[in-house]
Amino acid sequence: GAVVSQHPSRVICKSGTSVKIECRSLDFQATTMFWYRQFPKQSLMLMATSNEGSKATYEQGVEKDKFLINHASLTLSTLTVTSAHPEDSSFYICSETRGAIGYTFGSGTRLTVV
Amino acid sequence: AQSVAQPEDQVNVAEGNPLTVKCTYSVSGNPYLFWYVQYPNRGLQFLLKYITGDNLVKGSYGFEAEFNKSQTSFHLKKPSALVSDSALYFCAVRDNTGFQKLVFGTGTRLLVSP
């Protein structure tokens, strides 16, 4: 079946540093990738939508300069959390869409900022 | 705007008993509905979807869901629950505009007791 590879699965970083999360589509050329954030015991909130070769579209309230999204190829989208702070600690999940076929999710990245 | 409601934060059921996890939706246009399951610190696993056709949709791991247009509901069901079904369940509807993102409910935690 469809596979989206997300790395790293867990990362601990110091406050003020940057962290990059990668999502690779292994068997599909993903024009569009969604990035979600999930707080403990809460639902998934869409942060932004990345499109290959163009600027990402951010949801209201999401700081685009803090959460840098790059979708340089049809198989790779990255989310970089810049100047991370403890409040950025969360679970981040990517998802690709295949139109009416459905959506495939990465396995998620647990970010802890200390 | 599209939205999904999962009225129950938690559902408790004994192993072997039938289970139901409720979901209602609001969407412009035709509803594309999904159910996903999430285990701790993991991404989302697809269970089933409704695009068109039969109102009773059968999915993975013995789960099924009934689409009811008049009640705008898409409840998840399983005839006989297993302890291993204990997890977090999300209902989602596709936004039929723009990038066709998924809009998630708040999630329902299913706890199956031995």
mmCIF file of C-alpha atoms in Angstrom:
data_model
loop_
_atom_site.group_PDB
_atom_site.id
_atom_site.type_symbol
_atom_site.label_atom_id
_atom_site.label_comp_id
_atom_site.label_asym_id
_atom_site.label_seq_id
_atom_site.Cartn_x
_atom_site.Cartn_y
_atom_site.Cartn_z
ATOM 1 C CA GLY A 1 0.000 0.000 0.000
ATOM 2 C CA ALA A 2 0.821 3.658 0.024
ATOM 3 C CA VAL A 3 3.763 4.658 2.179
ATOM 4 C CA VAL A 4 4.915 7.960 3.565
ATOM 5 C CA SER A 5 8.201 7.793 5.421
ATOM 6 C CA GLN A 6 8.574 10.397 8.167
ATOM 7 C CA HIS A 7 11.814 11.048 10.053
ATOM 8 C CA PRO A 8 12.852 11.392 12.748
ATOM 9 C CA SER A 9 10.272 9.632 14.888
ATOM 10 C CA ARG A 10 11.515 11.355 18.012
ATOM 11 C CA VAL A 11 13.763 14.351 18.545
ATOM 12 C CA ILE A 12 14.864 16.277 21.579
ATOM 13 C CA CYS A 13 16.439 19.652 20.998
ATOM 14 C CA LYS A 14 17.564 22.593 23.024
ATOM 15 C CA SER A 15 15.570 25.775 23.118
ATOM 16 C CA GLY A 16 16.670 28.144 20.392
ATOM 17 C CA THR A 17 17.848 25.509 17.943
ATOM 18 C CA SER A 18 16.157 24.397 14.734
ATOM 19 C CA VAL A 19 14.785 20.989 13.883
ATOM 20 C CA LYS A 20 13.998 19.565 10.468
ATOM 21 C CA ILE A 21 11.356 16.911 9.903
ATOM 22 C CA GLU A 22 11.241 15.044 6.609
ATOM 23 C CA CYS A 23 8.431 13.277 4.857
ATOM 24 C CA ARG A 24 9.126 11.159 1.834
ATOM 25 C CA SER A 25 6.551 9.658 -0.439
ATOM 26 C CA LEU A 26 7.966 6.282 -1.344
ATOM 27 C CA ASP A 27 5.615 5.152 -4.042
ATOM 28 C CA PHE A 28 3.796 8.226 -5.246
ATOM 29 C CA GLN A 29 4.682 11.641 -6.567
ATOM 30 C CA ALA A 30 2.981 13.802 -4.000
ATOM 31 C CA THR A 31 2.139 17.190 -5.416
ATOM 32 C CA THR A 32 0.508 18.165 -2.147
ATOM 33 C CA MET A 33 1.577 17.401 1.413
ATOM 34 C CA PHE A 34 -0.296 18.417 4.534
ATOM 35 C CA TRP A 35 1.435 19.139 7.821
ATOM 36 C CA TYR A 36 -0.491 18.646 11.054
ATOM 37 C CA ARG A 37 0.251 19.282 14.673
ATOM 38 C CA GLN A 38 -1.282 17.310 17.490
ATOM 39 C CA PHE A 39 -1.239 18.331 21.138
ATOM 40 C CA PRO A 40 -1.637 15.664 23.828
ATOM 41 C CA LYS A 41 -5.114 14.208 23.887
ATOM 42 C CA GLN A 42 -6.247 16.571 21.153
ATOM 43 C CA SER A 43 -7.114 16.352 17.509
ATOM 44 C CA LEU A 44 -4.935 17.046 14.521
ATOM 45 C CA MET A 45 -4.739 20.676 13.540
ATOM 46 C CA LEU A 46 -3.647 21.519 10.037
ATOM 47 C CA MET A 47 -0.643 23.834 10.039
ATOM 48 C CA ALA A 48 0.049 24.221 6.362
ATOM 49 C CA THR A 49 -0.225 22.706 2.935
ATOM 50 C CA SER A 50 2.903 22.349 0.866
ATOM 51 C CA ASN A 51 2.919 22.150 -2.881
ATOM 52 C CA GLU A 52 5.815 21.037 -5.003
ATOM 53 C CA GLY A 53 7.603 23.968 -6.540
ATOM 54 C CA SER A 54 5.593 26.709 -4.857
ATOM 55 C CA LYS A 55 5.218 28.422 -1.522
ATOM 56 C CA ALA A 56 3.349 26.656 1.223
ATOM 57 C CA THR A 57 -0.097 27.788 2.272
ATOM 58 C CA TYR A 58 -0.316 28.345 6.015
ATOM 59 C CA GLU A 59 -3.411 28.157 8.174
ATOM 60 C CA GLN A 60 -4.468 31.174 10.108
ATOM 61 C CA GLY A 61 -2.415 31.677 13.244
ATOM 62 C CA VAL A 62 0.553 29.590 12.111
ATOM 63 C CA GLU A 63 3.807 31.525 11.912
ATOM 64 C CA LYS A 64 5.303 30.875 8.507
ATOM 65 C CA ASP A 65 8.698 32.221 9.546
ATOM 66 C CA LYS A 66 8.835 29.817 12.432
ATOM 67 C CA PHE A 67 7.545 26.728 10.666
ATOM 68 C CA LEU A 68 9.401 26.630 7.371
ATOM 69 C CA ILE A 69 8.015 24.230 4.825
ATOM 70 C CA ASN A 70 9.842 23.171 1.724
ATOM 71 C CA HIS A 71 8.511 20.913 -0.994
ATOM 72 C CA ALA A 72 11.375 20.897 -3.447
ATOM 73 C CA SER A 73 10.518 17.632 -5.149
ATOM 74 C CA LEU A 74 7.524 15.419 -5.722
ATOM 75 C CA THR A 75 8.771 12.921 -3.175
ATOM 76 C CA LEU A 76 10.094 15.089 -0.350
ATOM 77 C CA SER A 77 8.527 17.707 1.888
ATOM 78 C CA THR A 78 10.249 19.121 4.958
ATOM 79 C CA LEU A 79 9.096 21.057 7.990
ATOM 80 C CA THR A 80 11.713 23.036 9.886
ATOM 81 C CA VAL A 81 10.876 24.361 13.309
ATOM 82 C CA THR A 82 13.149 27.361 13.728
ATOM 83 C CA SER A 83 14.308 28.758 17.052
ATOM 84 C CA ALA A 84 12.337 26.123 18.858
ATOM 85 C CA HIS A 85 10.808 26.809 22.238
ATOM 86 C CA PRO A 86 9.245 24.442 24.767
ATOM 87 C CA GLU A 87 5.759 25.431 23.603
ATOM 88 C CA ASP A 88 6.636 23.982 20.196
ATOM 89 C CA SER A 89 6.878 20.549 21.779
ATOM 90 C CA SER A 90 4.239 18.499 20.061
ATOM 91 C CA PHE A 91 3.531 15.617 17.723
ATOM 92 C CA TYR A 92 3.887 16.544 14.059
ATOM 93 C CA ILE A 93 2.375 14.430 11.282
ATOM 94 C CA CYS A 94 2.535 14.757 7.527
ATOM 95 C CA SER A 95 0.008 13.453 5.050
ATOM 96 C CA GLU A 96 -0.115 13.153 1.317
ATOM 97 C CA THR A 97 -3.275 13.124 -0.693
ATOM 98 C CA ARG A 98 -4.097 11.037 -3.673
ATOM 99 C CA GLY A 99 -7.363 12.714 -4.513
ATOM 100 C CA ALA A 100 -10.401 10.515 -4.186
ATOM 101 C CA ILE A 101 -8.183 7.546 -3.403
ATOM 102 C CA GLY A 102 -7.469 8.922 -0.008
ATOM 103 C CA TYR A 103 -4.759 10.127 2.259
ATOM 104 C CA THR A 104 -1.641 8.501 3.640
ATOM 105 C CA PHE A 105 -0.047 9.618 6.874
ATOM 106 C CA GLY A 106 3.495 9.544 8.084
ATOM 107 C CA SER A 107 4.248 7.845 11.384
ATOM 108 C CA GLY A 108 4.692 11.156 13.157
ATOM 109 C CA THR A 109 7.508 13.002 14.910
ATOM 110 C CA ARG A 110 7.519 13.615 18.635
ATOM 111 C CA LEU A 111 9.375 16.887 19.203
ATOM 112 C CA THR A 112 10.504 17.788 22.689
ATOM 113 C CA VAL A 113 12.182 21.122 23.237
ATOM 114 C CA VAL A 114 14.113 21.442 26.480
ATOM 115 C CA ALA B 1 -17.106 25.456 6.557
ATOM 116 C CA GLN B 2 -16.593 21.762 6.903
ATOM 117 C CA SER B 3 -16.684 20.259 10.372
ATOM 118 C CA VAL B 4 -16.843 16.972 12.182
ATOM 119 C CA ALA B 5 -18.217 16.270 15.629
ATOM 120 C CA GLN B 6 -17.328 13.306 17.771
ATOM 121 C CA PRO B 7 -19.541 13.763 20.815
ATOM 122 C CA GLU B 8 -17.861 11.170 23.019
ATOM 123 C CA ASP B 9 -14.406 11.705 24.434
ATOM 124 C CA GLN B 10 -14.258 8.067 25.483
ATOM 125 C CA VAL B 11 -16.182 4.903 24.825
ATOM 126 C CA ASN B 12 -15.882 1.929 27.127
ATOM 127 C CA VAL B 13 -16.906 -1.534 26.028
ATOM 128 C CA ALA B 14 -16.261 -5.066 27.200
ATOM 129 C CA GLU B 15 -14.384 -7.439 24.950
ATOM 130 C CA GLY B 16 -16.738 -9.394 22.727
ATOM 131 C CA ASN B 17 -19.452 -6.761 22.857
ATOM 132 C CA PRO B 18 -20.390 -4.584 19.889
ATOM 133 C CA LEU B 19 -18.983 -1.098 19.761
ATOM 134 C CA THR B 20 -20.099 2.158 18.210
ATOM 135 C CA VAL B 21 -18.100 5.361 17.914
ATOM 136 C CA LYS B 22 -20.231 8.282 16.844
ATOM 137 C CA CYS B 23 -19.507 10.919 14.232
ATOM 138 C CA THR B 24 -21.585 13.635 12.624
ATOM 139 C CA TYR B 25 -20.450 15.945 9.899
ATOM 140 C CA SER B 26 -21.166 19.159 8.070
ATOM 141 C CA VAL B 27 -19.866 19.692 4.560
ATOM 142 C CA SER B 28 -20.587 21.636 1.414
ATOM 143 C CA GLY B 29 -21.158 19.362 -1.499
ATOM 144 C CA ASN B 30 -20.785 15.613 -1.509
ATOM 145 C CA PRO B 31 -19.393 14.153 1.704
ATOM 146 C CA TYR B 32 -16.135 12.225 1.560
ATOM 147 C CA LEU B 33 -15.798 10.663 4.993
ATOM 148 C CA PHE B 34 -12.981 8.766 6.653
ATOM 149 C CA TRP B 35 -12.183 6.902 9.830
ATOM 150 C CA TYR B 36 -8.641 6.584 11.160
ATOM 151 C CA VAL B 37 -7.166 4.911 14.217
ATOM 152 C CA GLN B 38 -4.140 6.128 16.143
ATOM 153 C CA TYR B 39 -2.024 4.192 18.594
ATOM 154 C CA PRO B 40 0.225 6.052 21.066
ATOM 155 C CA ASN B 41 3.003 8.051 19.404
ATOM 156 C CA ARG B 42 2.068 6.733 15.999
ATOM 157 C CA GLY B 43 0.625 8.177 12.851
ATOM 158 C CA LEU B 44 -2.872 7.543 11.654
ATOM 159 C CA GLN B 45 -3.937 4.244 10.186
ATOM 160 C CA PHE B 46 -6.727 4.192 7.647
ATOM 161 C CA LEU B 47 -9.784 2.147 8.561
ATOM 162 C CA LEU B 48 -12.369 2.965 5.943
ATOM 163 C CA LYS B 49 -13.920 5.653 3.821
ATOM 164 C CA TYR B 50 -17.190 6.622 2.230
ATOM 165 C CA ILE B 51 -17.055 8.209 -1.188
ATOM 166 C CA THR B 52 -20.244 7.032 -2.831
ATOM 167 C CA GLY B 53 -22.305 3.883 -3.141
ATOM 168 C CA ASP B 54 -23.520 1.616 -0.376
ATOM 169 C CA ASN B 55 -24.273 3.306 2.891
ATOM 170 C CA LEU B 56 -22.624 0.493 4.828
ATOM 171 C CA VAL B 57 -18.895 0.631 4.346
ATOM 172 C CA LYS B 58 -16.671 -2.231 5.406
ATOM 173 C CA GLY B 59 -13.098 -1.554 6.372
ATOM 174 C CA SER B 60 -10.013 -2.952 8.011
ATOM 175 C CA TYR B 61 -9.848 -5.126 11.138
ATOM 176 C CA GLY B 62 -13.568 -5.922 11.061
ATOM 177 C CA PHE B 63 -14.714 -2.325 11.344
ATOM 178 C CA GLU B 64 -17.591 -0.890 9.384
ATOM 179 C CA ALA B 65 -19.386 2.416 9.234
ATOM 180 C CA GLU B 66 -22.864 3.451 8.260
ATOM 181 C CA PHE B 67 -23.375 6.587 6.241
ATOM 182 C CA ASN B 68 -26.679 8.289 7.003
ATOM 183 C CA LYS B 69 -27.293 11.311 4.851
ATOM 184 C CA SER B 70 -30.466 12.473 6.574
ATOM 185 C CA GLN B 71 -28.793 12.428 9.976
ATOM 186 C CA THR B 72 -25.411 13.555 8.582
ATOM 187 C CA SER B 73 -23.784 10.774 10.531
ATOM 188 C CA PHE B 74 -21.029 8.290 9.869
ATOM 189 C CA HIS B 75 -20.814 6.093 12.966
ATOM 190 C CA LEU B 76 -18.058 3.518 13.269
ATOM 191 C CA LYS B 77 -19.064 0.039 14.365
ATOM 192 C CA LYS B 78 -17.676 -3.368 15.086
ATOM 193 C CA PRO B 79 -19.749 -6.416 16.015
ATOM 194 C CA SER B 80 -17.292 -7.810 18.548
ATOM 195 C CA ALA B 81 -14.643 -5.654 20.217
ATOM 196 C CA LEU B 82 -11.119 -6.796 20.974
ATOM 197 C CA VAL B 83 -8.825 -5.483 23.694
ATOM 198 C CA SER B 84 -6.373 -4.620 20.917
ATOM 199 C CA ASP B 85 -8.961 -2.236 19.452
ATOM 200 C CA SER B 86 -8.248 0.130 22.337
ATOM 201 C CA ALA B 87 -6.910 3.278 20.681
ATOM 202 C CA LEU B 88 -7.836 6.784 19.588
ATOM 203 C CA TYR B 89 -10.284 7.013 16.714
ATOM 204 C CA PHE B 90 -10.706 9.989 14.420
ATOM 205 C CA CYS B 91 -13.502 10.759 12.024
ATOM 206 C CA ALA B 92 -12.659 13.135 9.187
ATOM 207 C CA VAL B 93 -14.359 14.829 6.280
ATOM 208 C CA ARG B 94 -12.695 16.104 3.155
ATOM 209 C CA ASP B 95 -12.866 19.814 2.522
ATOM 210 C CA ASN B 96 -14.190 19.960 -1.016
ATOM 211 C CA THR B 97 -12.549 23.304 -1.680
ATOM 212 C CA GLY B 98 -8.968 24.349 -2.200
ATOM 213 C CA PHE B 99 -6.398 21.649 -1.534
ATOM 214 C CA GLN B 100 -9.045 19.258 -0.243
ATOM 215 C CA LYS B 101 -7.547 18.920 3.203
ATOM 216 C CA LEU B 102 -9.018 16.612 5.791
ATOM 217 C CA VAL B 103 -10.902 18.151 8.680
ATOM 218 C CA PHE B 104 -10.778 15.999 11.784
ATOM 219 C CA GLY B 105 -13.060 15.485 14.714
ATOM 220 C CA THR B 106 -11.690 15.760 18.223
ATOM 221 C CA GLY B 107 -11.180 12.042 18.503
ATOM 222 C CA THR B 108 -12.749 9.344 20.657
ATOM 223 C CA ARG B 109 -10.732 7.120 22.888
ATOM 224 C CA LEU B 110 -11.959 3.547 22.800
ATOM 225 C CA LEU B 111 -11.198 1.407 25.798
ATOM 226 C CA VAL B 112 -11.991 -2.275 25.526
ATOM 227 C CA SER B 113 -11.803 -4.138 28.807
ATOM 228 C CA PRO B 114 -11.011 -7.849 29.046
#
